[in-house]
Short mmCIF file of N, CA and C in Angstrom, two decimals:
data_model
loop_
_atom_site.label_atom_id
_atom_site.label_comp_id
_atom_site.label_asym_id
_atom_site.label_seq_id
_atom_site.Cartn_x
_atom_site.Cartn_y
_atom_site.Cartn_z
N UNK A 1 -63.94 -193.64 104.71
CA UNK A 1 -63.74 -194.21 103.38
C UNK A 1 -62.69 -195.31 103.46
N UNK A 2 -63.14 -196.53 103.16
CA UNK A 2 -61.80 -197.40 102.76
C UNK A 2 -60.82 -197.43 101.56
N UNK A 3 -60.15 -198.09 102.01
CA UNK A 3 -58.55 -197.54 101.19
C UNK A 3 -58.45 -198.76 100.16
N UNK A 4 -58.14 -198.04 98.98
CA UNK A 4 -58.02 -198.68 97.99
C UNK A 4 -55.95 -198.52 97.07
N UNK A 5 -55.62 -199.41 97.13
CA UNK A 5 -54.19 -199.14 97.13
C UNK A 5 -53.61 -200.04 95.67
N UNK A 6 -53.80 -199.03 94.54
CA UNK A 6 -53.08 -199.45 93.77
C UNK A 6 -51.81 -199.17 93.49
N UNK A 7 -51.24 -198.29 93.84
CA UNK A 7 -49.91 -198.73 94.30
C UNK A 7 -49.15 -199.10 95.64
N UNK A 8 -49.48 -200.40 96.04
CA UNK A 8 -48.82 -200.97 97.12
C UNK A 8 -47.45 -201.08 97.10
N UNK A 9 -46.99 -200.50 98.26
CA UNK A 9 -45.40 -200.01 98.63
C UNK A 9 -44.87 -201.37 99.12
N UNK A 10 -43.77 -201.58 98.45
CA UNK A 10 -42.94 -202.43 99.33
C UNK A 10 -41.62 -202.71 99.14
N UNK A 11 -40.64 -203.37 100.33
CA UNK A 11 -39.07 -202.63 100.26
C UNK A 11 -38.51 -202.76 99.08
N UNK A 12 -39.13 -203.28 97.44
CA UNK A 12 -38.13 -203.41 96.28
C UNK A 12 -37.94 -201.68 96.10
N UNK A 13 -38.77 -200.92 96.56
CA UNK A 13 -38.61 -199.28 95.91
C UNK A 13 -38.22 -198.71 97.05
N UNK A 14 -37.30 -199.14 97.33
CA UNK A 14 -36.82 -198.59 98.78
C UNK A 14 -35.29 -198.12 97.76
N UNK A 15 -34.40 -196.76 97.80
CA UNK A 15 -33.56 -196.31 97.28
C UNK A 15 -32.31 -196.81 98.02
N UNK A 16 -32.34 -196.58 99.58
CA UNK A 16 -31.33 -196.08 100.46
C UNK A 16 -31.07 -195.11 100.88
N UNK A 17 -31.42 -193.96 100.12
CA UNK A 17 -31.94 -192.92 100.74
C UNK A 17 -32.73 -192.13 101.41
N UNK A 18 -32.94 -192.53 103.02
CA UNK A 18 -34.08 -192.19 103.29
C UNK A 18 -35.32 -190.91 103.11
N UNK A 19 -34.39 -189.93 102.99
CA UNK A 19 -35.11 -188.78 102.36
C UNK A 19 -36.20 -189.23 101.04
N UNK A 20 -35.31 -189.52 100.30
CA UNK A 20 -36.17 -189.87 99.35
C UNK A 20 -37.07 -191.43 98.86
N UNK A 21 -37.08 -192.09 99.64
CA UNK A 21 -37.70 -193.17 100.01
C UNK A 21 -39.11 -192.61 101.12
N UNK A 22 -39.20 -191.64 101.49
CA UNK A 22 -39.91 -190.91 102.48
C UNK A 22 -40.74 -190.70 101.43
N UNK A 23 -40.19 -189.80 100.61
CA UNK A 23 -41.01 -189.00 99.75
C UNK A 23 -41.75 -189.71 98.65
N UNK A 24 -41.17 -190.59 98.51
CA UNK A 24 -41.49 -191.66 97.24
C UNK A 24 -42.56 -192.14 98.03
N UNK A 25 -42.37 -192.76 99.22
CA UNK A 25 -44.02 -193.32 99.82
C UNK A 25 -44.77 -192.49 100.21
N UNK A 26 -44.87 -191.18 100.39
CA UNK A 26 -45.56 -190.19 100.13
C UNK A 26 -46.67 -190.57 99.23
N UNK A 27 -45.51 -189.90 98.03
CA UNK A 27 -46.65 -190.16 96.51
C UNK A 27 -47.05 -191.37 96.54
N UNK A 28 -46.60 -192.63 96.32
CA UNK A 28 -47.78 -193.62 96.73
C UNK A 28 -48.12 -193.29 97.24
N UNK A 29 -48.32 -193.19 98.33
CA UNK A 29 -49.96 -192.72 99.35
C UNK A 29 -51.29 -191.95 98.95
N UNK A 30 -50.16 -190.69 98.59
CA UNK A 30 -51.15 -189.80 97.69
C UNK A 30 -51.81 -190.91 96.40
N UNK A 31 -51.17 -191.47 95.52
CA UNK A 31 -51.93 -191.56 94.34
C UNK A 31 -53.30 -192.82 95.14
N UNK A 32 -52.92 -193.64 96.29
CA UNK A 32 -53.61 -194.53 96.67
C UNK A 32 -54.82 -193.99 97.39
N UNK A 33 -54.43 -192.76 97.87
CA UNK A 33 -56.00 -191.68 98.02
C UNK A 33 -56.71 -191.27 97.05
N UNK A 34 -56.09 -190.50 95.89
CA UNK A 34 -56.52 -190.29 95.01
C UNK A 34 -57.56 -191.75 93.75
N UNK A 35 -56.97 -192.61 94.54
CA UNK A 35 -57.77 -193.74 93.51
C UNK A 35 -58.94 -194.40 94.62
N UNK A 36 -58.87 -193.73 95.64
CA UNK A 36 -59.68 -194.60 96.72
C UNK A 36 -60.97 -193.69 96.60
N UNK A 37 -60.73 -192.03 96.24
CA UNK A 37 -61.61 -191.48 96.03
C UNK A 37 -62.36 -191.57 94.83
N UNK A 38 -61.62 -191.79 93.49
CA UNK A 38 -62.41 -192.08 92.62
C UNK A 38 -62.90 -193.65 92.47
N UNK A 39 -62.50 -194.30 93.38
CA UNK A 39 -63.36 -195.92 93.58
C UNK A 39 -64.78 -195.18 94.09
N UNK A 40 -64.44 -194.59 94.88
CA UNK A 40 -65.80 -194.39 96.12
C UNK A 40 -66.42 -193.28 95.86
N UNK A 41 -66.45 -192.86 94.30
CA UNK A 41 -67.34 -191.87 93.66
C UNK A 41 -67.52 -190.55 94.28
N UNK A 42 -65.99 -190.14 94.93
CA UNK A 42 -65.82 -188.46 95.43
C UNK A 42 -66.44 -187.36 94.60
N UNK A 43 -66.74 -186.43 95.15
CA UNK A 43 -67.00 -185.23 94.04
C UNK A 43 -65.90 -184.76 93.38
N UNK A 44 -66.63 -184.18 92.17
CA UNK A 44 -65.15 -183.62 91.38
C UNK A 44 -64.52 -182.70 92.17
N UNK A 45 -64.68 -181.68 93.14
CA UNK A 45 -64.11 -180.79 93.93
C UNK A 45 -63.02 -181.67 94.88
N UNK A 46 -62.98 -182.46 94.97
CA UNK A 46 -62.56 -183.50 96.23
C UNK A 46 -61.49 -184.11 95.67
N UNK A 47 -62.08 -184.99 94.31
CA UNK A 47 -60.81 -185.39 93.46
C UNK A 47 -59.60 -184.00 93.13
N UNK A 48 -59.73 -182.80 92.33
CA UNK A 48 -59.07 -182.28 92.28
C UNK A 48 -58.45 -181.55 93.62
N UNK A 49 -59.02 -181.36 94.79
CA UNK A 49 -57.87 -181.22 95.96
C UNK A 49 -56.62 -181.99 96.03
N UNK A 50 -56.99 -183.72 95.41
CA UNK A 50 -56.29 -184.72 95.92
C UNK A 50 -55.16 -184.34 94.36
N UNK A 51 -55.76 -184.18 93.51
CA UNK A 51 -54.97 -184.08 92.24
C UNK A 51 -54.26 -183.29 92.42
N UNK A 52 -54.41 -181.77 93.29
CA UNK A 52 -53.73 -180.15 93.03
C UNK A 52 -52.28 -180.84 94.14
N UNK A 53 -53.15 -181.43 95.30
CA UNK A 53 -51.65 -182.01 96.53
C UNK A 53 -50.79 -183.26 95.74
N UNK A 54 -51.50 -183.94 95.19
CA UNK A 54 -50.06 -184.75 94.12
C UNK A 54 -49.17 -183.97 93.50
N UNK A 55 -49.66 -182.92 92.65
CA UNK A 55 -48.77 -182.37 91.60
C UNK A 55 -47.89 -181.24 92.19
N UNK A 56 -48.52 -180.51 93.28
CA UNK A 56 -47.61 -180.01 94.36
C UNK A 56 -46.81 -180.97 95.08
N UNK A 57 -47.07 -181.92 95.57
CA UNK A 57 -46.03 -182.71 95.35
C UNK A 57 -44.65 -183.19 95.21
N UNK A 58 -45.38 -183.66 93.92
CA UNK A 58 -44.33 -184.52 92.68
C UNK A 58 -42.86 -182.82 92.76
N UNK A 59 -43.77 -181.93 92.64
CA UNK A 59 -43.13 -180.63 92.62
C UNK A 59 -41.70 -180.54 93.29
N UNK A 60 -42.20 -180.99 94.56
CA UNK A 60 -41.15 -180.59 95.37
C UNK A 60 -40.63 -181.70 96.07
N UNK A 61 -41.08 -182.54 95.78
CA UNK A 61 -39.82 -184.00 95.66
C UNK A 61 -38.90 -184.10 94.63
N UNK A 62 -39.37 -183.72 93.09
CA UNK A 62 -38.09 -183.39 92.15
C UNK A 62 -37.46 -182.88 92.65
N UNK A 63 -37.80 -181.59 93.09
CA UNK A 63 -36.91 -180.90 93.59
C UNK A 63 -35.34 -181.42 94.66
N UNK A 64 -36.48 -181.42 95.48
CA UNK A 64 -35.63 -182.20 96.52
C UNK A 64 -34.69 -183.45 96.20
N UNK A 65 -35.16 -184.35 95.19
CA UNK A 65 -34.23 -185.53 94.46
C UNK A 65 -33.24 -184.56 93.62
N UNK A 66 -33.23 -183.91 92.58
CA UNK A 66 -32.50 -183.31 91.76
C UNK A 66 -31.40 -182.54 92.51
N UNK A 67 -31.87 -182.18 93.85
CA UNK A 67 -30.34 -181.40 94.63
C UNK A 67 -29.76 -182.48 95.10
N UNK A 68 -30.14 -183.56 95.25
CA UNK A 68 -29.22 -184.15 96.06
C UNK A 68 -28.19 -184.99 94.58
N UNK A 69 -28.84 -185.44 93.68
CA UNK A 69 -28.23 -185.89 92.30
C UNK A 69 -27.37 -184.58 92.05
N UNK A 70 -27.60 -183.44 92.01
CA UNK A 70 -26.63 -182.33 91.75
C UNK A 70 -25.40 -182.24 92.41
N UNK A 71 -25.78 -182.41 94.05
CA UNK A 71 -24.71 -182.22 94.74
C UNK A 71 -23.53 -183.54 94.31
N UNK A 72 -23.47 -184.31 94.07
CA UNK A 72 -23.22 -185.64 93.24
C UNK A 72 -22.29 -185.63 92.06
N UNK A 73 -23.44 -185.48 91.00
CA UNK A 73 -23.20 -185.54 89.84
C UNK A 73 -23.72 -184.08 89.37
N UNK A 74 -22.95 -182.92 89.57
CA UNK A 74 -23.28 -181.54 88.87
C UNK A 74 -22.96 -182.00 87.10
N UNK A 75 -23.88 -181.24 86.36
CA UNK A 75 -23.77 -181.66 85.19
C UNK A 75 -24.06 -182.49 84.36
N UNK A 76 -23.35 -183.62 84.83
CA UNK A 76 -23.59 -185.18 84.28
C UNK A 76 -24.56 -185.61 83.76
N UNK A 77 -24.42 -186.24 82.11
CA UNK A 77 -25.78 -186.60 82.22
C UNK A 77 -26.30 -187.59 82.40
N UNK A 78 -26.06 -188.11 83.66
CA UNK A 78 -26.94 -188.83 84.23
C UNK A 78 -28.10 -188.21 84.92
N UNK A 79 -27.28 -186.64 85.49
CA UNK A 79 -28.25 -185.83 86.26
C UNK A 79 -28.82 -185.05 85.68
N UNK A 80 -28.65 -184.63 84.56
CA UNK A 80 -29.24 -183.63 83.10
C UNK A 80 -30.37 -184.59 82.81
N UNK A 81 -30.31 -185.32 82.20
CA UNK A 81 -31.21 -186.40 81.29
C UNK A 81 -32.16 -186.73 82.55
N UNK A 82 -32.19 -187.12 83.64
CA UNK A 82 -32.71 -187.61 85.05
C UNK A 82 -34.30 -185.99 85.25
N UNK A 83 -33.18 -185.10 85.22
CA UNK A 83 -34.29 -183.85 85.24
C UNK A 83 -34.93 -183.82 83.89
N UNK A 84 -34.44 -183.58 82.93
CA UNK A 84 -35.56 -183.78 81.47
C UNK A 84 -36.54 -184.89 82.18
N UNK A 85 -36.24 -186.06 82.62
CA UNK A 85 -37.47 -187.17 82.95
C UNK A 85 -38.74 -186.55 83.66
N UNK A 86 -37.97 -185.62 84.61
CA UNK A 86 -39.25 -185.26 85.74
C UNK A 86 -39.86 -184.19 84.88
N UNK A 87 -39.18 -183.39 84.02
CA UNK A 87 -39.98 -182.14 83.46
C UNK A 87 -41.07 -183.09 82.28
N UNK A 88 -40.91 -183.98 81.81
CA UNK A 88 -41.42 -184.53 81.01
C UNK A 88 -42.75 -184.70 81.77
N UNK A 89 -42.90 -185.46 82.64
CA UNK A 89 -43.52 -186.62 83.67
C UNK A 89 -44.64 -185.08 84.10
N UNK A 90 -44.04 -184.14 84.26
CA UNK A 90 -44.79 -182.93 84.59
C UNK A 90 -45.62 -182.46 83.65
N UNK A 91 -45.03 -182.35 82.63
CA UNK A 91 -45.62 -182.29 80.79
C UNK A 91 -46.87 -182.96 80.77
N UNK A 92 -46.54 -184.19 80.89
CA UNK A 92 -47.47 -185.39 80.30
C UNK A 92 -48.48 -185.49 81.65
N UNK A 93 -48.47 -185.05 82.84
CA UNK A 93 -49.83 -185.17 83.96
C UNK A 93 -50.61 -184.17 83.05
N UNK A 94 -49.74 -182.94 82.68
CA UNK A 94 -50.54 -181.63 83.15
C UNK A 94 -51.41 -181.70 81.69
N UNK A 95 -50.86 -182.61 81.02
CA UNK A 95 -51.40 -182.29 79.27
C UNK A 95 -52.95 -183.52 79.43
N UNK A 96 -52.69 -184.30 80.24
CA UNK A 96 -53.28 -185.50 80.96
C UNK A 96 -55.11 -184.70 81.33
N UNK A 97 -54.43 -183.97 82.27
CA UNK A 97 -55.64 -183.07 83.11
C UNK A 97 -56.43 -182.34 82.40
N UNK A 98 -55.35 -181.31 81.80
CA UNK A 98 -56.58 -180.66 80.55
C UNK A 98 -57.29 -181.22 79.85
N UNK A 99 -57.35 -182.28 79.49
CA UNK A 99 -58.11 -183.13 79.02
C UNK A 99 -59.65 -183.17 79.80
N UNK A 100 -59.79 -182.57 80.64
CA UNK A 100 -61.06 -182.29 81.52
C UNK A 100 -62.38 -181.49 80.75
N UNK A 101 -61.86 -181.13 79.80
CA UNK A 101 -62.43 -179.91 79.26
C UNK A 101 -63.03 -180.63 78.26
N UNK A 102 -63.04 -181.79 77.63
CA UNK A 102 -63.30 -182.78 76.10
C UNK A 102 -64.02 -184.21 76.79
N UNK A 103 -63.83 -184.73 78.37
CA UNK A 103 -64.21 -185.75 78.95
C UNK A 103 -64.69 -185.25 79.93
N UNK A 104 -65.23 -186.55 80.64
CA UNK A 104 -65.23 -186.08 82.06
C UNK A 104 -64.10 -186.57 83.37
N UNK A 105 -64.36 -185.23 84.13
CA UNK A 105 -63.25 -185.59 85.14
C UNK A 105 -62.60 -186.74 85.47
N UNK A 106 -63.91 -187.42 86.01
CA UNK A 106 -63.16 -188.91 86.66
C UNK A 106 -62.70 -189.43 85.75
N UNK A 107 -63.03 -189.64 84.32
CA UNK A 107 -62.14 -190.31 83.05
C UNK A 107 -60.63 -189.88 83.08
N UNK A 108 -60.63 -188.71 83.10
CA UNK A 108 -59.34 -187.86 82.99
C UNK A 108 -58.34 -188.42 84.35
N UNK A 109 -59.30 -188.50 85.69
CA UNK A 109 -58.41 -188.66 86.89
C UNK A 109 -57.65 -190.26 86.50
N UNK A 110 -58.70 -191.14 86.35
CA UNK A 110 -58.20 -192.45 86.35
C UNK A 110 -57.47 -192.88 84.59
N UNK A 111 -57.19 -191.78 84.42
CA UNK A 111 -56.00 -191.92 83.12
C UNK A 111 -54.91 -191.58 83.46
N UNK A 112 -54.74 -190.00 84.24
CA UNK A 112 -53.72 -189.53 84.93
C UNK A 112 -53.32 -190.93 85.78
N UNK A 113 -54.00 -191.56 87.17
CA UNK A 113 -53.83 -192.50 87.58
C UNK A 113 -53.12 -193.50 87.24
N UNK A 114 -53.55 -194.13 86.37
CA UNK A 114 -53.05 -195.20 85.19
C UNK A 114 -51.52 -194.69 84.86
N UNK A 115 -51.17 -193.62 84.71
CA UNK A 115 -50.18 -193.23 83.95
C UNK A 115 -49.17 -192.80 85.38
N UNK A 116 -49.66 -192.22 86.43
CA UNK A 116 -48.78 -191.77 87.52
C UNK A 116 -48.30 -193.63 87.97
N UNK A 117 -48.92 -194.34 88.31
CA UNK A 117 -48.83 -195.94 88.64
C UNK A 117 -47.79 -196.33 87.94
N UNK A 118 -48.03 -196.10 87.09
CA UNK A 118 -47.06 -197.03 85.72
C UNK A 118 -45.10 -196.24 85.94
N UNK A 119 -45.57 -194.80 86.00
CA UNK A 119 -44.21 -194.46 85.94
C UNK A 119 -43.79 -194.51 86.47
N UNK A 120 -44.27 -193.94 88.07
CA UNK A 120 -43.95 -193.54 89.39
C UNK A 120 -42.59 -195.14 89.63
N UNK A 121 -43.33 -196.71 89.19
CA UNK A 121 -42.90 -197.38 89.68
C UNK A 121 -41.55 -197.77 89.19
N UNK A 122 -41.80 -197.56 87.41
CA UNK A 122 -40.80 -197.42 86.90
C UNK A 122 -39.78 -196.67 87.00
N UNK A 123 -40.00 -195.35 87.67
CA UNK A 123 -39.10 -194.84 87.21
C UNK A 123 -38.22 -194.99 89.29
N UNK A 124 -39.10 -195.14 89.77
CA UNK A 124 -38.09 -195.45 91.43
C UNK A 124 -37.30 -197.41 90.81
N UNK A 125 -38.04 -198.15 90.49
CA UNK A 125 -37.38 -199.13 90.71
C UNK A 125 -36.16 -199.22 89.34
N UNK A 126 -36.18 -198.08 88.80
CA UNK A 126 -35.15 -198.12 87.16
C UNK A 126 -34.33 -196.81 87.85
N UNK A 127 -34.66 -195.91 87.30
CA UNK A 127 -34.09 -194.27 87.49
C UNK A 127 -33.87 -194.48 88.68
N UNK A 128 -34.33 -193.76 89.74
CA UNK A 128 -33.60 -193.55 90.89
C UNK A 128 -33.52 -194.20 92.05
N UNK A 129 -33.27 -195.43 91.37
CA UNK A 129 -32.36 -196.81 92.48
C UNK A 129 -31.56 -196.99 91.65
N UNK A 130 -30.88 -196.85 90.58
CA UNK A 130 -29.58 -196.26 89.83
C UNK A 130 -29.17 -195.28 90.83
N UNK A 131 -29.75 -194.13 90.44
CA UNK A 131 -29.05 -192.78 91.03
C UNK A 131 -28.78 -193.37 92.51
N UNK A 132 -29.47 -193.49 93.13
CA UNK A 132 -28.86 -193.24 94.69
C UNK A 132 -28.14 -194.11 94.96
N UNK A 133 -27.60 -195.52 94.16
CA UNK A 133 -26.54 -196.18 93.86
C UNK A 133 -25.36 -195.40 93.92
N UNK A 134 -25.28 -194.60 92.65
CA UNK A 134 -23.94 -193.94 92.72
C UNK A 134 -24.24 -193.04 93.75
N UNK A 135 -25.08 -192.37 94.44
CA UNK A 135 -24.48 -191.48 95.40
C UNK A 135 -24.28 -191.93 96.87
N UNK A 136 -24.10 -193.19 96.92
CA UNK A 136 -23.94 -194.47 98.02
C UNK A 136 -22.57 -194.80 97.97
N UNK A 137 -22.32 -195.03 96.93
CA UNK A 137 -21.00 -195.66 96.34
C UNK A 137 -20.36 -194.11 96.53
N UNK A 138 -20.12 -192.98 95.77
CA UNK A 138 -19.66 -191.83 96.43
C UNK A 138 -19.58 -191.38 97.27
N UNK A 139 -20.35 -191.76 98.45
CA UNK A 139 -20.36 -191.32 99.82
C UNK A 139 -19.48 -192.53 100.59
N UNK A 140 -19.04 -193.50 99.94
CA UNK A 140 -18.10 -194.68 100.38
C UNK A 140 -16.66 -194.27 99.76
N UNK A 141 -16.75 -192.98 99.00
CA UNK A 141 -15.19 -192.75 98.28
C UNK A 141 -14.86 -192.86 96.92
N UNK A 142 -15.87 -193.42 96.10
CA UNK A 142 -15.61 -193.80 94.85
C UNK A 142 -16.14 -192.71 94.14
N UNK A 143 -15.34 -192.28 93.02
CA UNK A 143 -15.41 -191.70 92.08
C UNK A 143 -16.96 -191.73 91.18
N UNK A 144 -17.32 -190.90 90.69
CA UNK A 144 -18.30 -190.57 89.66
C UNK A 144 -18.16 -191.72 88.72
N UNK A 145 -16.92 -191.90 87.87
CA UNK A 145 -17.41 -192.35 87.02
C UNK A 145 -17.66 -194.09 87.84
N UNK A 146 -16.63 -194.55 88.65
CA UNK A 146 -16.85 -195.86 88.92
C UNK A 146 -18.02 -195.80 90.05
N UNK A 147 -18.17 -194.91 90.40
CA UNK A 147 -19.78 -195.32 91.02
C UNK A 147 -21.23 -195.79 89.80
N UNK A 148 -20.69 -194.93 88.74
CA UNK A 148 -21.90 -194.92 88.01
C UNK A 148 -21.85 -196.91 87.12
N UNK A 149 -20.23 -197.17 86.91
CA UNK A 149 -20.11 -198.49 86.27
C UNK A 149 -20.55 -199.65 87.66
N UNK A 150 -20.55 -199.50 88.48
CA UNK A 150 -20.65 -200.03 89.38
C UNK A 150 -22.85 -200.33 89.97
N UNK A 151 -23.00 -199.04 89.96
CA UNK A 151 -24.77 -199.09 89.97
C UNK A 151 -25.40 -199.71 88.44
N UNK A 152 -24.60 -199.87 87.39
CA UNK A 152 -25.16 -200.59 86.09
C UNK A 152 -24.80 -201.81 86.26
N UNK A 153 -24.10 -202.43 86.96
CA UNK A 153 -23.78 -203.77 86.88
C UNK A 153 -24.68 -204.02 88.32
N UNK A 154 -25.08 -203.77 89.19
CA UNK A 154 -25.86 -204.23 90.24
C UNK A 154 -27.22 -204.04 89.77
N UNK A 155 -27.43 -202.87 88.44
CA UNK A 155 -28.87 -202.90 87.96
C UNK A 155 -29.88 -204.05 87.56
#
């Protein structure tokens, strides 16, 4: 199958953190499978494998982003409000999908799609290239709060 890549990666969504710059091109990847299959008219069994490994996922890259923002900024709400984003983002796929049941699948996939694209990019090149700002700048010595005045003025 050829590859169809609507979200093409490149170094502006790069954090500095390589962990999570790993993981972030991950999910691109994933969603760029997931749209390559519904270009190339996969079965619905096929699409939802690709759908069940995104949202497992997204799962455990929050995860993995939110400890390292914790270890950081415990509390803060930069790191409070940051997790409401991902529980949201989780909300809005999963409310996305059920929608399977009133349409059909592939409608539903390439809405989810549409909507994972849009945020995914927003929220690495807004949200967390902020965050790993300040935890760059903290790992250089600076304080919480002037790391955080410091990643808004380079924003």
């Amino acid at each position: 199958m050829n590859s169809i890549d609507i979200f093409p990666w490149n170094d502006n969504f790069n954090t500095g953190i390589p962990l999570i710059d790993e993981q972030h091109r991950k999910l691109a990847d994933l969603i760029n499978l997931l749209a390559s299959h519904v270009a190339f008219n996969a079965n619905i069994p096929a699409l939802n494998v690709i759908f069940d490994e995104l949202a497992v996922y997204a799962v455990y890259h929050f995860d993995a982003e939110e400890k390292i923002w914790h270890e950081y900024m415990p509390e803060d709400i930069f790191e409070t409000d940051h997790s409401k984003v991902h529980s949201s983002f989780l909300t809005e796929v999963l409310r996305l999908k059920s929608e399977e049941n009133t349409k059909p699948t592939s409608k539903v996939i390439e809405e989810v799609l549409a909507f994972l694209t849009r945020w995914l990019a927003a929220h690495i090149l807004e949200s967390d290239r902020s965050m790993a700002m300040v935890v760059m700048a903290m790992q250089s010595g600076m304080s919480l709060d002037a790391a955080k005045k410091q990643a808004a003025e380079q924003m």
